[in-house]
């Protein structure tokens, strides 16, 4: 990553003492500084409610960088970043805090605040989005329109909690910022193997001709976490797996797998194709939801041999909570490429392992010659391993050595880290840099958000209408039986993640 004048900006983080800032944003800024990608005039201002001095804040940030940064913590790099970090104490609702912020920017930048490039990062609960945007406008800190100096605003997910609230929020923001100034985060888009999807599909002659209903039997997407809700119980209990992951990451992944070739690599052209996918998803009614979804909530269990509490016993979660910690969904995309090809999506917490994978499963080959031998065999598959141990695998059939014809599936693995090294930018590092560059390719447009909520709202409505029997899966298991039934009724099975062949190699490399 190169330093550029675009990076000479004031980044104001609203929610600067929160979990996201300490675990992701500040370590990402450190990694950028490590790579010399932050301009000498770059400044970050932490905006939060608690009283603390600059020095206290810097010390806290250093502690989190030591804990969470991917790069080696070096004193000279930290000292360069430290001098760029400032703390501004204020309530989000206190207008005077924004006027003080204006003067503070002038003080630390040595020029009028209105002449500075500014990025406002809302790492705060979405209930504050409106008041923050409003106060920024009233205080003259932000201007509508894409011009120099730039003023951009970044929103963390969730963007609204249904279509109505998202649309209201979008209208409010639209009064202060143009769409080009708005960056809605879906950090999954910045994961290296997710970015690789377009290259895999459109820069290789061997996949694209097969990428349609004639050759593909179905697509599966699994985003599984072994962690529970950690310290985010009170947020998660209001969101659940459907809103927290399905509405954004999962539908984004499905769109990237299913989209048509965009006119160019321009952000708007790529987003346009993704919106078309979301709009082409076969509509379903509230009554049909139970046929195409499954949900679950974890009870007690064991993760890596250690006892794990039930969801209802987690901090911040209601004892009688009906919030789902697992969601599965079957979608059909009603267009010429995908007619009749189901997309099965599942995501959950406290599952057996942390893994995010896409499986593109090909149809059985024409039954000639090896008809008998292929009877119980597995289908050919392309597997994109988003995390951990990023890579791509191709599963095909091979002959087992010996006189008889025996056929077994084998996998050819591409290990991303073995080829390109371990220092691929973390998602937030890439995203922060892109905001400063004004590149919104890896962010979601309003059209994507709007169409995702339209689908999810129908599921929410159906689920709210019927109380589930929770808990229905053990922590540390593969999820609820209902999710198996969802796919098995179509004569298919969830593909359980397998360690790639390069796992041991990576493990040994990491120990060195
Ligand atoms: N954490 C994650 O991994 C993660 C992942 C994806 C998305 N997100 C999203 O990112 C946002 C932030 O999440 P988080 O986990 O970092 O939240 P958090 O740990 O609860 O932090 C909230 C931050 O907001 C500040 N704050 C709260 N109320 C305030 C007020 N009235 N005035 C001024 N400051 C106030 C807090 O400041 P004080 O400490 O001074 O009170 C704190 O800095 C949320 O929208 C969340 O959904 C988080």
Coordinates of C-alpha atoms and ligand atoms in Angstrom, one line a residue:
X1 CA 0.0 0.0 0.0
X2 CA 1.3 3.4 -1.0
X3 CA 1.1 6.6 0.9
X4 CA -1.0 9.2 -1.0
X5 CA -2.3 12.6 -0.4
X6 CA -5.8 11.1 0.0
X7 CA -4.5 9.6 3.2
X8 CA -3.8 13.1 4.6
X9 CA -7.1 13.2 6.4
X10 CA -8.7 13.5 9.8
X11 CA -10.4 10.3 10.8
X12 CA -12.9 10.7 13.6
X13 CA -14.0 7.5 15.2
X14 CA -17.3 7.8 17.0
X15 CA -17.3 5.0 19.6
X16 CA -13.5 5.2 20.1
X17 CA -13.4 3.2 23.3
X18 CA -15.5 0.4 22.1
X19 CA -14.8 -3.2 21.2
X20 CA -14.6 -2.7 17.4
X21 CA -12.2 0.2 17.7
X22 CA -9.8 -1.6 20.0
X23 CA -10.0 -5.0 18.3
X24 CA -10.2 -4.0 14.6
X25 CA -9.8 -0.3 13.8
X26 CA -6.7 0.7 15.7
X27 CA -4.8 -2.5 14.9
X28 CA -5.7 -1.9 11.2
X29 CA -4.3 1.7 11.5
X30 CA -1.2 0.3 13.1
X31 CA -0.8 -2.1 10.2
X32 CA -1.2 0.7 7.7
X33 CA 1.4 2.8 9.6
X34 CA 3.7 -0.3 9.6
X35 CA 3.4 -0.3 5.8
X36 CA 4.1 3.4 5.7
X37 CA 0.6 4.0 4.2
X38 CA -0.5 6.7 6.6
X39 CA 0.4 10.2 5.5
X40 CA 2.4 12.5 7.8
X41 CA -0.7 14.7 8.1
X42 CA -3.0 11.8 8.9
X43 CA -4.7 12.2 12.3
X44 CA -7.2 10.0 14.2
X45 CA -9.5 11.5 16.8
X46 CA -11.3 9.1 19.1
X47 CA -14.7 10.4 20.0
X48 CA -16.4 8.8 23.1
X49 CA -18.2 9.6 26.3
X50 CA -15.7 8.7 29.0
X51 CA -13.3 11.3 30.3
X52 CA -9.7 10.5 29.6
X53 CA -6.5 12.3 28.6
X54 CA -4.8 11.8 25.3
X55 CA -2.0 9.9 27.1
X56 CA -4.5 7.5 28.8
X57 CA -6.2 6.9 25.5
X58 CA -3.0 6.2 23.7
X59 CA -1.9 3.8 26.3
X60 CA -5.2 1.8 26.0
X61 CA -4.8 1.8 22.2
X62 CA -1.2 0.5 22.5
X63 CA -2.4 -2.3 24.7
X64 CA -5.0 -3.4 22.1
X65 CA -2.5 -3.1 19.3
X66 CA -0.2 -5.4 21.2
X67 CA -3.0 -7.8 21.6
X68 CA -4.7 -7.7 18.2
X69 CA -2.3 -6.4 15.5
X70 CA -1.2 -8.9 12.9
X71 CA 2.1 -7.1 12.3
X72 CA 5.0 -7.2 14.7
X73 CA 4.8 -4.4 17.2
X74 CA 7.8 -2.1 16.7
X75 CA 8.5 0.9 18.8
X76 CA 9.3 3.2 16.0
X77 CA 6.1 2.4 14.1
X78 CA 4.0 2.8 17.3
X79 CA 5.6 6.1 18.1
X80 CA 4.8 7.4 14.6
X81 CA 1.2 6.3 15.1
X82 CA 0.9 7.4 18.7
X83 CA 1.6 11.0 17.7
X84 CA -1.3 10.9 15.3
X85 CA -3.8 9.7 17.9
X86 CA -6.0 12.1 19.8
X87 CA -9.0 11.8 22.2
X88 CA -12.1 14.0 22.2
X89 CA -14.5 13.5 25.0
X90 CA -18.2 14.1 24.3
X91 CA -21.7 12.7 24.4
X92 CA -23.0 11.8 20.9
X93 CA -26.1 14.0 21.6
X94 CA -24.2 17.0 22.9
X95 CA -24.1 19.5 20.1
X96 CA -21.4 21.6 21.9
X97 CA -19.1 18.5 21.6
X98 CA -19.2 18.9 17.8
X99 CA -18.4 22.6 17.9
X100 CA -15.4 21.7 20.2
X101 CA -14.5 19.0 17.7
X102 CA -14.4 21.6 15.0
X103 CA -11.9 23.7 17.0
X104 CA -9.9 20.6 18.0
X105 CA -9.4 19.6 14.4
X106 CA -8.2 23.1 13.7
X107 CA -5.8 22.9 16.6
X108 CA -4.2 19.6 15.7
X109 CA -4.2 20.1 11.9
X110 CA -3.0 23.7 11.9
X111 CA -5.6 24.7 9.4
X112 CA -9.4 25.5 9.3
X113 CA -11.4 22.3 9.8
X114 CA -13.4 23.0 6.6
X115 CA -10.1 22.7 4.6
X116 CA -9.3 19.2 5.9
X117 CA -10.2 15.9 4.3
X118 CA -12.4 14.1 6.8
X119 CA -13.7 10.6 7.4
X120 CA -16.3 10.1 10.1
X121 CA -16.4 6.5 11.2
X122 CA -19.5 5.6 13.1
X123 CA -18.3 2.6 15.2
X124 CA -21.3 3.1 17.4
X125 CA -24.7 1.5 17.9
X126 CA -27.0 2.4 15.0
X127 CA -29.4 4.2 17.4
X128 CA -26.9 7.0 17.3
X129 CA -26.4 7.2 13.6
X130 CA -29.1 9.9 13.1
X131 CA -28.0 12.2 15.9
X132 CA -24.3 12.0 14.9
X133 CA -25.0 12.8 11.2
X134 CA -27.3 15.6 12.2
X135 CA -24.9 17.2 14.6
X136 CA -22.0 16.9 12.0
X137 CA -24.1 18.8 9.5
X138 CA -25.3 21.5 12.0
X139 CA -21.8 22.1 13.3
X140 CA -20.5 22.6 9.7
X141 CA -18.1 19.6 10.0
X142 CA -19.5 17.8 7.0
X143 CA -20.6 19.0 3.6
X144 CA -22.9 17.3 1.1
X145 CA -21.3 16.7 -2.3
X146 CA -18.1 15.0 -3.6
X147 CA -15.5 17.7 -3.8
X148 CA -12.2 18.5 -2.4
X149 CA -11.5 18.5 0.5
X150 CA -13.5 15.3 0.8
X151 CA -16.0 14.5 3.6
X152 CA -16.9 10.8 3.9
X153 CA -19.0 8.8 6.4
X154 CA -18.6 5.2 7.3
X155 CA -21.4 3.1 8.8
X156 CA -20.9 -0.1 10.6
X157 CA -23.4 -2.9 10.2
X158 CA -26.2 -3.3 10.9
X159 CA -27.6 -0.6 8.6
X160 CA -31.1 -0.5 10.1
X161 CA -32.8 -3.5 11.5
X162 CA -35.5 -3.9 8.8
X163 CA -36.3 -2.3 5.5
X164 CA -38.3 0.5 7.1
X165 CA -35.7 1.6 9.6
X166 CA -32.9 1.2 7.0
X167 CA -34.8 3.4 4.5
X168 CA -35.5 6.0 7.1
X169 CA -31.9 6.1 8.1
X170 CA -30.8 6.3 4.5
X171 CA -33.1 9.3 3.9
X172 CA -31.7 11.1 6.9
X173 CA -28.1 10.5 5.9
X174 CA -29.0 11.5 2.3
X175 CA -29.8 15.0 3.6
X176 CA -26.2 15.4 4.7
X177 CA -24.2 13.2 2.4
X178 CA -24.4 12.0 -1.3
X179 CA -24.3 8.3 -2.0
X180 CA -20.6 8.6 -3.1
X181 CA -19.7 9.9 0.3
X182 CA -21.4 7.0 2.2
X183 CA -19.5 3.9 2.9
X184 CA -21.5 1.0 4.4
X185 CA -19.3 -1.6 5.9
X186 CA -19.6 -5.3 5.2
X187 CA -16.1 -6.4 6.2
X188 CA -16.6 -9.8 4.5
X189 CA -16.2 -8.1 1.2
X190 CA -12.7 -7.1 2.1
X191 CA -11.6 -10.6 2.9
X192 CA -9.0 -11.7 0.3
X193 CA -10.7 -14.9 -0.8
X194 CA -14.0 -13.0 -1.3
X195 CA -12.2 -10.4 -3.5
X196 CA -10.7 -13.4 -5.3
X197 CA -14.2 -14.6 -6.4
X198 CA -14.4 -12.2 -9.3
X199 CA -10.9 -13.2 -10.5
X200 CA -11.6 -16.9 -10.1
X201 CA -14.8 -16.6 -12.1
X202 CA -13.9 -14.1 -14.7
X203 CA -10.2 -14.3 -15.2
X204 CA -10.1 -18.1 -15.8
X205 CA -11.4 -19.7 -18.9
X206 CA -12.1 -23.1 -17.2
X207 CA -14.7 -22.1 -14.7
X208 CA -17.0 -19.5 -16.3
X209 CA -18.3 -21.8 -19.1
X210 CA -19.4 -24.3 -16.4
X211 CA -20.8 -21.6 -14.1
X212 CA -24.5 -22.2 -14.8
X213 CA -27.5 -24.5 -14.3
X214 CA -26.3 -26.9 -17.0
X215 CA -23.3 -28.0 -14.9
X216 CA -23.9 -26.8 -11.3
X217 CA -26.1 -28.9 -9.1
X218 CA -26.2 -26.5 -6.2
X219 CA -24.2 -24.0 -4.2
X220 CA -23.6 -24.1 -0.4
X221 CA -22.3 -21.3 1.7
X222 CA -21.3 -21.9 5.4
X223 CA -20.2 -19.2 7.8
X224 CA -19.7 -20.9 11.1
X225 CA -18.2 -19.6 14.3
X226 CA -17.1 -21.6 17.3
X227 CA -17.4 -18.5 19.5
X228 CA -20.6 -17.5 21.3
X229 CA -21.7 -13.9 21.8
X230 CA -18.7 -12.9 24.0
X231 CA -19.4 -9.4 25.4
X232 CA -21.9 -8.5 22.7
X233 CA -24.9 -10.4 24.2
X234 CA -27.2 -7.4 24.5
X235 CA -26.6 -6.4 20.9
X236 CA -26.9 -9.9 19.6
X237 CA -30.0 -10.8 21.4
X238 CA -31.8 -8.0 19.5
X239 CA -30.3 -9.0 16.1
X240 CA -29.8 -12.8 15.9
X241 CA -28.1 -14.8 13.2
X242 CA -30.6 -13.7 10.5
X243 CA -29.9 -10.0 10.9
X244 CA -26.3 -10.2 12.1
X245 CA -24.9 -12.4 9.4
X246 CA -27.5 -13.6 6.9
X247 CA -28.8 -10.2 5.8
X248 CA -25.3 -8.9 5.0
X249 CA -22.3 -11.3 4.7
X250 CA -24.2 -14.4 3.5
X251 CA -26.3 -12.5 0.9
X252 CA -23.2 -10.7 -0.3
X253 CA -21.3 -13.9 -0.8
X254 CA -24.3 -15.4 -2.7
X255 CA -24.4 -12.3 -4.9
X256 CA -20.7 -12.6 -5.8
X257 CA -21.1 -16.2 -6.7
X258 CA -24.2 -15.6 -8.8
X259 CA -23.6 -12.2 -10.4
X260 CA -23.1 -11.7 -14.2
X261 CA -19.9 -10.2 -15.6
X262 CA -19.9 -6.5 -14.7
X263 CA -19.4 -3.9 -17.5
X264 CA -16.2 -2.9 -15.7
X265 CA -14.3 -3.1 -12.4
X266 CA -15.8 0.2 -11.4
X267 CA -17.6 0.0 -8.0
X268 CA -20.9 1.1 -9.4
X269 CA -20.9 -1.6 -12.2
X270 CA -20.0 -4.4 -9.8
X271 CA -22.7 -3.3 -7.3
X272 CA -25.3 -3.0 -10.1
X273 CA -24.8 -6.7 -10.9
X274 CA -25.0 -7.7 -7.3
X275 CA -28.3 -5.8 -6.9
X276 CA -29.6 -7.7 -9.9
X277 CA -28.9 -11.0 -8.2
X278 CA -30.7 -9.9 -5.1
X279 CA -33.7 -8.7 -7.1
X280 CA -33.8 -12.0 -9.0
X281 CA -34.1 -14.2 -5.9
X282 CA -37.4 -16.1 -6.3
X283 CA -39.9 -14.3 -4.1
X284 CA -41.4 -16.2 -1.2
X285 CA -44.3 -15.5 1.0
X286 CA -44.5 -15.5 4.8
X287 CA -46.3 -18.8 4.6
X288 CA -43.6 -20.4 2.5
X289 CA -40.8 -19.4 4.9
X290 CA -40.9 -22.6 7.0
X291 CA -40.2 -24.6 3.8
X292 CA -37.0 -22.7 2.9
X293 CA -35.5 -21.9 6.3
X294 CA -34.3 -23.4 9.6
X295 CA -33.3 -21.7 12.8
X296 CA -31.7 -22.8 16.0
X297 CA -30.3 -21.7 19.3
X298 CA -27.5 -23.4 21.2
X299 CA -27.8 -25.1 24.5
X300 CA -25.0 -26.2 26.7
X301 CA -22.2 -28.2 25.1
X302 CA -18.5 -28.6 24.7
X303 CA -16.1 -26.6 22.5
X304 CA -12.6 -28.2 22.1
X305 CA -13.3 -30.3 25.3
X306 CA -14.3 -27.2 27.4
X307 CA -17.7 -26.7 28.7
X308 CA -19.7 -24.0 27.0
X309 CA -22.8 -22.3 28.4
X310 CA -26.1 -22.2 26.7
X311 CA -27.0 -19.1 24.8
X312 CA -29.6 -18.1 27.4
X313 CA -27.0 -18.1 30.1
X314 CA -24.6 -15.8 28.2
X315 CA -24.0 -12.3 29.6
X316 CA -26.6 -9.7 28.2
X317 CA -29.0 -12.4 26.9
X318 CA -32.6 -12.7 28.2
X319 CA -33.3 -16.0 30.1
X320 CA -36.3 -16.5 27.9
X321 CA -34.8 -15.4 24.7
X322 CA -36.1 -16.7 21.4
X323 CA -33.3 -15.2 19.4
X324 CA -31.8 -17.6 16.8
X325 CA -28.0 -18.2 17.0
X326 CA -28.2 -20.3 13.8
X327 CA -30.0 -19.6 10.5
X328 CA -30.2 -21.6 7.3
X329 CA -31.9 -20.5 4.1
X330 CA -32.5 -22.0 0.7
X331 CA -32.7 -19.6 -2.2
X332 CA -33.4 -19.8 -5.8
X333 CA -32.2 -17.3 -8.3
X334 CA -34.8 -16.8 -11.0
X335 CA -32.7 -16.0 -14.1
X336 CA -31.3 -17.8 -17.1
X337 CA -28.0 -18.8 -15.5
X338 CA -29.3 -20.2 -12.3
X339 CA -32.7 -21.6 -13.0
X340 CA -33.4 -24.6 -10.8
X341 CA -30.1 -24.3 -8.9
X342 CA -30.6 -24.0 -5.1
X343 CA -28.3 -21.9 -3.0
X344 CA -28.1 -23.3 0.6
X345 CA -26.8 -20.8 3.1
X346 CA -26.2 -21.5 6.8
X347 CA -24.6 -19.6 9.6
X348 CA -24.3 -19.9 13.3
X349 CA -22.5 -19.4 16.6
X350 CA -21.0 -22.0 18.9
X351 CA -20.6 -24.5 16.1
X352 CA -17.9 -27.2 16.0
X353 CA -15.3 -24.9 14.3
X354 CA -14.8 -21.5 12.9
X355 CA -14.9 -21.7 9.1
X356 CA -16.3 -19.8 6.2
X357 CA -16.5 -21.7 2.9
X358 CA -18.3 -21.6 -0.4
X359 CA -19.0 -24.9 -2.2
X360 CA -19.9 -24.9 -5.8
X361 CA -21.1 -28.5 -6.4
X362 CA -21.2 -29.8 -10.0
X363 CA -23.7 -32.2 -11.4
X364 CA -22.9 -35.9 -11.7
X365 CA -21.0 -36.6 -15.0
X366 CA -23.0 -38.2 -17.8
X367 CA -23.5 -41.8 -16.8
X368 CA -21.4 -43.6 -19.3
X369 CA -18.4 -46.0 -18.8
X370 CA -18.0 -45.5 -15.0
X371 CA -21.7 -45.5 -14.3
X372 CA -21.5 -48.4 -11.8
X373 CA -18.3 -47.1 -10.1
X374 CA -19.7 -43.6 -9.6
X375 CA -22.9 -44.8 -7.9
X376 CA -22.0 -43.8 -4.4
X377 CA -19.3 -41.3 -5.2
X378 CA -19.1 -37.6 -4.3
X379 CA -19.8 -34.9 -6.8
X380 CA -17.1 -32.6 -8.2
X381 CA -16.7 -29.4 -6.2
X382 CA -15.0 -26.1 -6.2
X383 CA -14.4 -25.0 -2.7
X384 CA -13.5 -21.4 -1.7
X385 CA -12.1 -21.3 1.8
X386 CA -12.6 -17.8 3.0
X387 CA -11.3 -18.4 6.5
X388 CA -9.2 -19.8 8.2
X389 CA -6.4 -21.2 6.1
X390 CA -7.6 -19.3 3.0
X391 CA -7.5 -21.2 -0.2
X392 CA -9.3 -22.8 -3.1
X393 CA -9.7 -26.5 -3.6
X394 CA -11.0 -28.5 -6.5
X395 CA -12.5 -31.9 -5.8
X396 CA -12.6 -34.4 -8.6
X397 CA -12.6 -38.2 -9.0
X398 CA -9.4 -40.3 -9.4
X399 CA -8.6 -43.9 -9.7
X400 CA -7.4 -45.7 -6.6
X401 CA -4.2 -47.6 -7.5
X402 CA -4.7 -51.3 -8.2
X403 CA -6.0 -53.7 -10.8
X404 CA -9.6 -53.0 -10.1
X405 CA -11.3 -49.8 -11.1
X406 CA -12.1 -48.0 -7.8
X407 CA -12.9 -44.3 -7.9
X408 CA -12.4 -41.9 -5.0
X409 CA -12.7 -38.1 -4.7
X410 CA -9.4 -36.3 -4.3
X411 CA -8.7 -32.6 -3.7
X412 CA -6.2 -30.3 -5.3
X413 CA -5.5 -27.5 -2.9
X414 CA -4.3 -23.9 -3.5
X415 CA -2.9 -22.4 -0.3
X416 CA -3.2 -18.6 -0.4
X417 CA -0.7 -18.0 2.3
X418 CA 1.9 -20.5 1.0
X419 CA 1.9 -18.7 -2.3
X420 CA 1.5 -15.0 -1.3
X421 CA 2.8 -15.0 2.2
X422 CA 1.2 -14.3 5.6
X423 CA 0.8 -10.5 5.4
X424 CA -2.3 -10.1 3.3
X425 CA -4.1 -7.0 4.6
X426 CA -6.7 -7.6 7.2
X427 CA -10.2 -6.6 6.1
X428 CA -10.4 -3.4 8.1
X429 CA -6.9 -2.3 7.0
X430 CA -8.1 -2.6 3.4
X431 CA -11.4 -0.9 4.1
X432 CA -9.9 2.1 6.0
X433 CA -7.5 2.6 3.2
X434 CA -10.2 2.4 0.5
X435 CA -12.4 5.0 2.3
X436 CA -9.5 7.4 2.2
X437 CA -8.9 6.6 -1.4
X438 CA -12.6 7.1 -2.1
X439 CA -13.0 3.5 -3.5
X440 CA -16.3 2.1 -2.5
X441 CA -16.0 -1.3 -4.4
X442 CA -15.8 -3.2 -1.1
X443 CA -18.8 -1.4 0.5
X444 CA -22.5 -2.0 0.0
X445 CA -24.7 0.3 -1.9
X446 CA -28.2 1.3 -0.8
X447 CA -29.7 -0.9 -3.5
X448 CA -28.0 -4.0 -2.0
X449 CA -29.0 -3.1 1.5
X450 CA -32.6 -2.4 0.4
X451 CA -33.0 -5.6 -1.5
X452 CA -31.4 -7.7 1.3
X453 CA -33.8 -6.3 3.9
X454 CA -36.8 -7.0 1.6
X455 CA -36.0 -10.7 1.7
X456 CA -35.0 -10.9 5.3
X457 CA -38.1 -8.9 6.5
X458 CA -40.3 -11.7 5.2
X459 CA -38.4 -14.3 7.1
X460 CA -38.4 -12.2 10.3
X461 CA -42.2 -11.8 10.0
X462 CA -42.7 -15.5 9.6
X463 CA -40.3 -16.4 12.5
X464 CA -41.9 -13.8 14.8
X465 CA -45.3 -15.4 14.2
X466 CA -44.2 -18.8 15.6
X467 CA -42.3 -19.5 18.8
X468 CA -39.5 -22.1 18.2
X469 CA -38.5 -24.9 20.6
X470 CA -35.2 -23.6 21.7
X471 CA -32.4 -24.6 22.4
X472 CA -32.2 -27.2 19.6
X473 CA -28.5 -27.7 19.1
X474 CA -25.6 -28.3 21.4
X475 CA -22.8 -25.9 21.6
X476 CA -19.9 -27.5 19.7
X477 CA -22.2 -29.5 17.3
X478 CA -22.9 -28.9 13.6
X479 CA -26.2 -27.1 14.2
X480 CA -29.8 -28.1 14.6
X481 CA -31.4 -31.1 13.1
X482 CA -33.9 -28.8 11.3
X483 CA -31.1 -27.5 9.1
X484 CA -30.2 -31.0 8.0
X485 CA -33.8 -31.7 7.2
X486 CA -34.0 -28.5 5.1
X487 CA -31.3 -29.8 2.7
X488 CA -32.0 -33.5 3.0
X489 CA -35.5 -33.2 1.8
X490 CA -33.9 -32.2 -1.6
X491 CA -31.8 -35.3 -1.5
X492 CA -28.6 -33.4 -0.6
X493 CA -26.4 -33.0 2.5
X494 CA -24.5 -30.2 4.1
X495 CA -20.8 -30.5 3.2
X496 CA -18.8 -30.7 6.4
X497 CA -15.6 -28.7 6.3
X498 CA -12.4 -30.6 5.9
X499 CA -8.9 -29.4 6.8
X500 CA -7.0 -28.6 3.6
X501 CA -3.8 -30.6 2.9
X502 CA -1.7 -27.6 3.6
X503 CA -3.0 -27.2 7.2
X504 CA 0.0 -28.8 8.8
X505 CA 2.4 -26.8 6.7
X506 CA 0.7 -23.6 7.8
X507 CA 0.6 -24.7 11.5
X508 CA 4.4 -25.4 11.4
X509 CA 5.1 -22.1 9.6
X510 CA 3.1 -20.2 12.3
X511 CA 5.1 -21.9 15.1
X512 CA 8.4 -20.7 13.7
Ligands
LIG1 N1 -17.5 -5.3 18.0 C1 -17.5 -5.9 16.8 O1 -16.8 -6.9 16.6 C2 -18.4 -5.4 15.8 C3 -18.5 -6.1 14.5 C4 -19.3 -5.6 13.5 C5 -20.0 -4.5 13.7 N2 -20.0 -3.8 14.9 C6 -20.8 -2.6 15.1 O2 -20.0 -1.6 15.5 C7 -20.6 -0.7 16.3 C8 -19.8 -0.5 17.6 O3 -19.7 -1.8 18.2 P1 -18.8 -2.1 19.5 O4 -18.9 -3.5 19.8 O5 -17.5 -1.4 19.4 O6 -19.6 -1.3 20.7 P2 -19.2 -1.0 22.2 O7 -18.1 -1.8 22.6 O8 -20.4 -1.1 23.0 O9 -18.7 0.5 22.1 C9 -19.6 1.6 22.0 C10 -18.8 2.9 21.9 O10 -19.7 3.9 21.8 C11 -19.5 4.9 22.8 N3 -20.8 5.5 23.2 C12 -21.9 4.8 23.6 N4 -22.9 5.6 23.9 C13 -22.3 6.9 23.7 C14 -22.9 8.2 23.9 N5 -24.1 8.4 24.2 N6 -22.0 9.2 23.7 C15 -20.8 9.0 23.3 N7 -20.2 7.8 23.1 C16 -21.0 6.8 23.4 C17 -18.8 4.2 23.9 O11 -18.1 5.1 24.6 P3 -17.8 5.0 26.2 O12 -17.0 3.8 26.4 O13 -17.1 6.2 26.5 O14 -19.1 4.9 26.9 C18 -17.9 3.2 23.1 O15 -16.8 3.9 22.7 C19 -22.0 -1.3 16.5 O16 -22.9 -0.7 15.6 C20 -21.8 -2.7 16.2 O17 -23.0 -3.3 15.7 C21 -19.2 -4.3 15.9

